[in-house]
């Protein structure tokens, strides 16, 4: 779907369908839509169908105009009650409307800025969110299907129409293309099965992004990881016959070489059986998306590269499977990590922290980050605590955590902070090593982050984002169809873009 802007009088607007919004329990249209209807579709206000339209959230009423109408379809989209307004309601309603256009094979969708009259946000924000919702709400993954595949390429155009100039539109088109492209990449990678998205495939995607946008690219195999002392990563990887890959991509445009980089770390377990501490068979197939943290980092780098953001950004993605095997690491093993700290393995199913600790330690020693964010499907406890719409947020720097939370909320990515008090570490102490890789069952999300905290100096601002719940939508949310969400990409891109060198 392509973007286009049309500026001029109502009479210059043409398309196959036009969208307008309506509030529940309000009998009149806002001034802008009412003016368009008076001039271009006077028949609409007299339609008896309006009496049946309640304008509930995402409710859609479609009108067909008379023969020869410049715009043959008018679509009214409900926003619910005005008091319940949110950008999330707006995104959901817009996504469902554009998806309805796809079902009707509508090629050109008109999105008039006049439709935004009376909505409690700026035109720029609303146009951006509508475009994001339209592009992401049409997402489907059917690459591996051979039958019953719907291949509609409609709508072909999303036309932003206005009576006057919209100076923000060209940059907005560029931004939405870049960010939605990054999210779609993250969704593709997390949706595809583990025999398709292997550590090698993740490295290939990283190499493609680096080549396309002039980024530096490195990949370590298991021998190199051993040489660097990445004992946690090696321990998890040694049970798999699929070659492990520790991937590094650095975006460093000319003129920012001396910047301390923003470092993004993504957990890349391309399939997680639990290892020797094997998981139950039920729902194990979902463990193909245990690499969603790494996918989000790749999606972010894709968007950062397309936008050529003048900020040094480094992405580290330790990628491997976690498999049971004669050579797999075992409960009771003691592992020496990159930081030199020793870890007693209690559960091999706590593998995410074992690979992340080496990535965090390596990032600190090599890059001296301005700040560091890791994303990981780390704990089932996070799903129990926060559900599937809110990510857990923990770290050592209050300003960074606040910035992430405030950045994500208007973009539709929600984060909730959890504490990291020192006493949470007590149950992780070991008799034979510096500490264990799990504590008892209490506060699982917090103790997972407490483990990672041991590998990050207090002088390095760091945030840990547990996306175990948010990575996958079990039901259709409009702009997030059922399936992989691409959670984190929007927030990370905006975080990088808006960061000004200090927290």
XYZ file of C-alpha atoms in Angstrom:
503
model
C 0.000 0.000 0.000
C 1.389 3.368 -1.095
C 0.889 6.808 0.461
C -0.238 9.912 -1.391
C -1.261 13.432 -0.402
C -3.938 15.376 -2.285
C -4.385 19.063 -1.490
C -7.291 21.161 -2.705
C -11.033 21.709 -2.628
C -13.422 18.845 -1.899
C -14.244 18.687 -5.597
C -10.663 17.618 -6.357
C -10.787 14.579 -4.095
C -11.306 11.244 -5.806
C -11.075 7.705 -4.521
C -12.980 4.470 -4.070
C -13.902 4.996 -0.408
C -13.634 7.825 2.106
C -13.421 7.419 5.894
C -15.134 9.550 8.521
C -15.363 9.064 12.281
C -18.351 9.357 14.596
C -18.911 9.414 18.355
C -21.354 7.159 20.147
C -24.442 8.894 21.608
C -23.895 12.062 19.551
C -26.474 12.929 16.905
C -24.454 15.445 14.896
C -21.258 15.114 12.903
C -18.242 17.318 13.652
C -17.969 20.467 11.525
C -15.463 19.139 8.978
C -17.254 15.919 8.028
C -20.625 17.707 8.097
C -19.345 20.313 5.626
C -18.020 17.624 3.260
C -21.304 15.729 3.409
C -23.326 18.872 2.712
C -21.271 19.594 -0.401
C -20.423 16.141 -1.713
C -22.950 13.673 -0.275
C -26.137 15.461 0.820
C -28.038 12.210 0.403
C -26.091 10.617 3.236
C -27.641 12.586 6.095
C -31.099 11.520 4.979
C -30.296 7.819 4.924
C -32.437 5.730 7.291
C -29.381 3.544 7.903
C -27.991 6.271 10.162
C -30.680 5.450 12.703
C -29.203 1.972 13.107
C -25.616 3.190 13.518
C -24.503 3.376 17.148
C -20.866 4.377 16.474
C -19.563 1.854 18.965
C -15.820 1.274 18.962
C -14.741 0.056 15.507
C -18.364 -0.261 14.335
C -18.494 0.414 10.602
C -21.383 1.631 8.470
C -20.872 1.623 4.707
C -22.867 3.812 2.312
C -22.904 3.518 -1.469
C -23.330 6.757 -3.385
C -25.390 7.308 -6.520
C -24.103 6.289 -9.938
C -21.296 8.507 -11.138
C -20.225 9.677 -7.668
C -16.567 10.714 -7.527
C -16.259 8.732 -4.307
C -18.701 5.811 -4.505
C -18.334 4.621 -0.907
C -18.552 6.535 2.373
C -17.473 4.637 5.453
C -18.485 5.830 8.921
C -16.237 4.464 11.645
C -17.320 4.447 15.279
C -14.998 5.647 18.042
C -17.253 4.809 20.973
C -18.014 7.356 23.667
C -16.009 10.563 23.705
C -15.074 10.040 27.367
C -13.403 6.721 26.449
C -11.204 8.230 23.737
C -7.640 7.025 23.367
C -5.183 6.687 20.525
C -5.535 2.931 20.937
C -9.264 3.192 20.182
C -8.434 5.320 17.126
C -5.792 2.882 15.858
C -8.084 -0.099 16.316
C -11.022 1.562 14.552
C -8.882 2.770 11.651
C -7.246 -0.623 11.173
C -10.608 -2.369 11.052
C -11.932 0.160 8.533
C -8.954 -0.265 6.207
C -9.213 -4.030 6.541
C -12.875 -3.780 5.530
C -11.687 -1.877 2.469
C -9.401 -4.786 1.645
C -12.302 -7.212 1.944
C -14.249 -5.057 -0.524
C -11.275 -4.809 -2.928
C -11.201 -1.042 -2.516
C -8.066 0.200 -4.273
C -7.942 3.865 -3.205
C -8.813 4.846 0.372
C -9.293 8.547 1.067
C -8.321 9.678 4.548
C -9.518 13.297 4.845
C -7.928 15.511 7.465
C -11.373 17.076 7.875
C -12.432 13.739 9.407
C -10.208 14.581 12.368
C -12.166 17.667 13.420
C -12.928 17.521 17.118
C -10.562 14.642 17.896
C -8.354 15.406 20.906
C -4.932 15.179 19.220
C -2.954 17.131 16.649
C -3.456 16.442 12.958
C 0.130 15.216 12.648
C -0.252 12.646 15.428
C -3.596 11.411 14.118
C -2.431 11.100 10.518
C 0.658 9.206 11.670
C -1.336 6.819 13.859
C -3.925 6.240 11.136
C -1.216 5.375 8.633
C 0.540 3.049 11.077
C -2.753 1.346 11.911
C -3.598 0.949 8.230
C -0.244 -0.545 7.270
C 0.084 -2.828 10.300
C -3.571 -3.845 10.427
C -3.249 -5.308 6.927
C -0.356 -7.538 7.990
C -0.661 -11.240 7.162
C 1.905 -14.017 7.195
C 1.035 -16.609 4.586
C 4.462 -17.258 3.070
C 4.284 -20.987 3.752
C 0.680 -21.648 2.695
C -0.064 -23.330 -0.617
C -3.867 -23.326 -0.515
C -6.695 -21.075 0.695
C -4.399 -18.066 0.441
C -5.951 -14.623 0.057
C -3.506 -12.557 -1.982
C -5.443 -9.294 -2.249
C -3.146 -6.300 -2.670
C -5.936 -3.867 -1.809
C -5.957 -1.118 -0.804
C -3.246 0.013 -3.196
C -3.283 3.648 -2.084
C -3.947 5.434 1.205
C -4.602 9.029 0.181
C -4.324 11.752 2.810
C -6.565 14.553 1.556
C -6.655 18.125 2.824
C -7.943 21.509 1.751
C -4.696 23.224 2.679
C -1.003 22.334 2.947
C 0.257 19.699 5.376
C 3.985 20.432 5.686
C 4.584 17.415 7.923
C 3.351 14.863 5.387
C 6.543 14.045 3.397
C 8.569 13.249 6.518
C 5.609 11.380 8.007
C 5.373 9.124 4.953
C 9.086 8.357 5.310
C 8.817 7.670 9.045
C 5.788 5.396 8.778
C 7.358 3.414 5.939
C 10.520 2.869 7.972
C 8.950 2.016 11.327
C 6.135 -0.139 9.959
C 8.702 -1.949 7.811
C 10.758 -2.708 10.909
C 7.705 -3.977 12.766
C 6.656 -6.182 9.859
C 10.170 -7.657 9.734
C 10.022 -8.417 13.462
C 6.597 -10.024 13.000
C 7.789 -12.125 10.067
C 10.785 -13.456 11.979
C 8.784 -14.264 15.112
C 5.980 -15.923 13.132
C 8.080 -18.163 10.901
C 8.841 -21.655 12.246
C 12.147 -22.561 13.831
C 13.242 -24.675 10.869
C 13.054 -21.497 8.775
C 14.289 -18.850 11.200
C 17.472 -20.416 12.510
C 20.421 -18.550 14.049
C 21.988 -18.618 10.584
C 18.876 -16.992 9.075
C 18.960 -14.316 11.779
C 22.570 -13.601 10.855
C 21.612 -13.393 7.182
C 18.903 -10.842 7.954
C 21.358 -8.827 10.026
C 23.902 -8.920 7.190
C 21.241 -7.761 4.719
C 20.315 -4.789 6.904
C 23.959 -3.879 7.461
C 24.693 -4.023 3.744
C 21.598 -2.022 2.791
C 22.318 0.864 5.151
C 26.098 0.900 5.405
C 26.299 -0.566 8.906
C 29.110 -2.604 10.413
C 28.359 -6.319 10.795
C 30.050 -9.044 12.815
C 29.047 -12.570 13.666
C 30.755 -14.921 16.126
C 30.466 -18.675 15.827
C 30.734 -20.970 18.834
C 34.525 -21.219 18.635
C 34.857 -17.430 18.697
C 32.389 -17.206 21.576
C 34.491 -19.725 23.517
C 37.614 -17.699 22.777
C 35.893 -14.589 24.163
C 34.861 -16.419 27.318
C 31.118 -16.338 26.666
C 30.439 -19.350 28.831
C 26.709 -18.743 29.255
C 26.068 -18.470 25.517
C 28.268 -21.486 24.780
C 26.582 -23.615 27.451
C 23.126 -23.086 25.978
C 24.294 -23.498 22.371
C 26.286 -26.705 22.846
C 23.146 -28.849 22.987
C 21.991 -27.905 19.493
C 23.165 -29.151 16.119
C 22.019 -25.865 14.597
C 25.067 -23.556 14.543
C 24.819 -20.714 17.046
C 25.455 -17.130 16.000
C 26.329 -14.128 18.165
C 25.366 -11.194 15.942
C 26.506 -7.570 16.155
C 25.286 -4.723 13.930
C 26.475 -1.142 14.380
C 24.817 1.936 12.874
C 27.360 4.752 12.910
C 26.672 7.533 10.387
C 29.411 9.971 9.501
C 29.990 12.548 12.216
C 28.832 10.488 15.216
C 31.834 8.170 15.527
C 32.780 9.637 18.907
C 29.322 9.230 20.435
C 28.767 6.742 23.216
C 26.341 4.349 21.520
C 22.826 3.357 22.397
C 23.108 -0.413 22.824
C 20.162 -2.726 22.169
C 20.366 -6.384 23.161
C 17.811 -8.963 22.014
C 17.347 -12.520 23.218
C 17.597 -14.809 20.194
C 16.529 -18.304 21.243
C 15.189 -19.508 17.896
C 13.564 -22.524 19.534
C 13.289 -23.314 23.222
C 12.545 -26.851 24.346
C 13.728 -26.001 27.841
C 16.787 -28.190 27.289
C 17.326 -30.958 29.839
C 14.746 -29.198 32.058
C 12.337 -29.893 29.230
C 9.061 -28.049 28.847
C 5.640 -29.740 28.670
C 4.623 -30.727 25.138
C 1.496 -28.548 25.202
C 2.150 -25.266 23.400
C 5.842 -25.994 22.904
C 5.340 -25.007 19.261
C 4.952 -21.418 20.460
C 8.582 -21.431 21.517
C 9.521 -20.570 17.937
C 9.063 -16.925 18.940
C 11.472 -17.047 21.869
C 13.727 -14.973 19.606
C 11.293 -12.052 19.456
C 13.677 -9.815 21.396
C 16.359 -10.270 18.744
C 13.715 -9.822 16.026
C 12.683 -6.502 17.587
C 16.302 -5.340 17.629
C 16.655 -6.255 13.947
C 13.405 -4.449 13.148
C 14.649 -1.394 15.012
C 17.942 -1.416 13.125
C 16.059 -1.703 9.832
C 14.028 1.409 10.689
C 17.018 3.319 12.081
C 18.918 2.572 8.879
C 16.088 3.667 6.584
C 15.693 6.905 8.526
C 19.475 7.314 8.814
C 19.071 8.615 12.358
C 22.221 10.546 13.358
C 22.872 8.467 16.446
C 25.324 5.656 17.023
C 23.363 2.464 17.701
C 24.694 -1.032 18.353
C 22.518 -4.150 18.294
C 23.698 -7.407 19.863
C 21.718 -10.589 19.278
C 22.921 -13.876 20.774
C 21.082 -16.500 18.717
C 20.882 -20.231 19.370
C 18.452 -23.046 20.032
C 18.001 -24.542 23.503
C 17.837 -28.296 22.957
C 18.193 -31.517 24.984
C 21.189 -33.500 23.778
C 24.042 -35.613 25.058
C 26.187 -32.486 25.011
C 23.586 -30.114 26.449
C 24.319 -28.242 29.638
C 22.716 -29.762 32.728
C 21.200 -28.779 36.051
C 24.050 -28.618 38.542
C 26.651 -27.434 36.032
C 28.681 -24.380 37.003
C 29.295 -21.976 34.127
C 31.902 -19.228 33.970
C 30.470 -16.225 32.133
C 32.107 -13.507 30.037
C 32.178 -11.239 33.094
C 34.147 -13.870 35.031
C 31.239 -14.572 37.378
C 30.252 -18.202 37.947
C 26.666 -19.440 37.740
C 25.186 -22.661 39.090
C 22.595 -23.980 36.657
C 19.397 -24.952 38.447
C 17.148 -24.922 35.386
C 18.305 -25.196 31.793
C 14.970 -23.593 30.905
C 16.314 -20.319 32.293
C 18.527 -20.135 29.223
C 17.589 -16.628 28.134
C 19.446 -15.008 31.000
C 22.446 -17.263 30.349
C 22.936 -15.887 26.844
C 21.927 -12.326 27.707
C 24.395 -12.019 30.564
C 27.294 -12.557 28.167
C 25.838 -10.106 25.657
C 25.374 -7.426 28.325
C 28.848 -7.963 29.744
C 30.449 -7.904 26.301
C 28.544 -4.748 25.341
C 29.687 -2.933 28.476
C 33.336 -3.896 28.039
C 33.529 -3.131 24.319
C 31.166 -0.208 23.730
C 30.763 1.747 26.994
C 27.117 2.523 26.194
C 25.309 5.814 26.704
C 22.508 3.532 27.817
C 21.523 -0.069 27.205
C 18.148 -1.756 26.714
C 17.608 -5.490 26.478
C 14.410 -7.109 25.219
C 13.620 -10.694 26.049
C 10.792 -13.180 26.325
C 12.360 -13.988 29.653
C 9.747 -15.200 32.125
C 6.306 -16.760 32.117
C 5.885 -14.990 35.445
C 5.622 -11.703 33.551
C 2.565 -12.992 31.687
C 0.965 -13.978 34.996
C 1.743 -10.583 36.520
C 0.956 -8.205 33.647
C -0.957 -10.182 31.023
C -0.371 -9.903 27.289
C -0.732 -6.153 26.673
C 1.909 -4.731 29.027
C 5.645 -5.462 29.152
C 7.628 -5.678 32.361
C 10.172 -2.879 32.807
C 13.098 -3.097 35.210
C 16.514 -1.512 35.443
C 19.044 0.556 37.322
C 18.244 4.075 36.081
C 14.936 5.749 36.925
C 15.142 8.391 34.185
C 15.706 5.744 31.507
C 12.765 3.669 32.720
C 10.526 6.736 32.766
C 11.650 7.702 29.265
C 10.809 4.242 27.922
C 7.406 4.205 29.596
C 6.506 7.723 28.416
C 7.774 7.066 24.895
C 5.846 3.846 24.438
C 2.437 4.800 25.800
C 1.215 7.098 22.974
C 2.633 4.649 20.430
C 0.537 1.747 21.697
C 3.369 -0.048 23.528
C 2.782 -0.204 27.269
C 5.383 -0.834 29.970
C 4.999 -1.225 33.712
C 7.927 -0.821 36.142
C 8.773 -3.494 38.696
C 11.250 -3.111 41.589
C 14.800 -4.431 41.845
C 15.448 -4.398 45.578
C 18.622 -6.160 46.685
C 16.747 -8.633 48.899
C 15.302 -10.288 45.785
C 18.780 -11.652 45.123
C 18.987 -13.572 48.420
C 17.310 -16.725 47.078
C 19.726 -16.854 44.147
C 22.864 -17.345 46.204
C 24.705 -20.598 45.570
C 26.843 -22.886 47.722
C 29.124 -23.806 44.815
C 29.173 -20.722 42.558
C 28.715 -16.975 42.765
C 24.963 -17.404 42.321
C 22.294 -19.621 40.741
C 20.482 -18.973 37.490
C 17.060 -19.058 39.201
C 15.676 -18.472 42.669
C 12.503 -19.976 44.057
C 9.121 -19.461 42.398
C 8.419 -16.056 43.943
C 8.790 -12.839 41.889
C 10.106 -14.671 38.827
C 10.234 -11.638 36.543
C 12.114 -9.626 39.141
C 14.629 -12.358 39.943
C 15.269 -12.832 36.221
C 16.159 -9.158 35.982
C 18.180 -9.365 39.215
C 20.314 -12.035 37.562
C 21.007 -9.758 34.588
C 21.704 -6.812 36.886
C 24.824 -8.588 38.170
C 26.400 -8.088 34.737
C 25.721 -4.366 34.337
C 27.699 -1.787 36.343
C 25.594 0.814 38.119
C 27.427 3.446 36.061
C 25.780 2.183 32.855
C 22.083 3.133 32.546
C 20.276 -0.096 31.745
C 16.704 -1.233 31.222
C 15.414 -4.777 30.921
C 12.134 -5.254 29.050
C 10.353 -8.571 29.570
C 8.163 -9.057 26.500
C 7.024 -12.615 27.288
C 3.373 -11.536 27.247
C 3.362 -8.797 24.625
C 5.228 -10.625 21.875
C 2.148 -12.530 20.685
C -1.496 -11.494 20.320
C -3.887 -14.362 20.990
C -6.760 -12.361 19.510
C -7.133 -9.760 16.798
C -6.417 -6.251 18.115
C -6.938 -4.404 14.853
C -3.573 -2.846 14.135
C -2.038 -5.933 15.773
C -3.644 -8.937 14.038
C -3.620 -12.263 15.834
C -0.022 -13.495 15.947
C 3.372 -11.875 16.380
C 3.122 -8.232 17.429
C 6.563 -6.773 16.707
C 6.377 -5.203 20.166
C 9.224 -2.883 21.081
C 10.225 -1.641 17.642
C 8.158 1.566 17.759
C 9.407 2.511 21.195
C 13.050 1.756 20.461
C 13.076 3.715 17.200
C 11.520 6.760 18.852
C 13.839 6.381 21.836
C 16.878 6.461 19.561
C 15.458 9.299 17.492
C 14.572 11.535 20.434
C 17.633 10.861 22.602
C 19.741 14.002 22.853
C 22.832 12.679 24.600
C 21.756 12.746 28.234
C 19.098 11.123 30.378
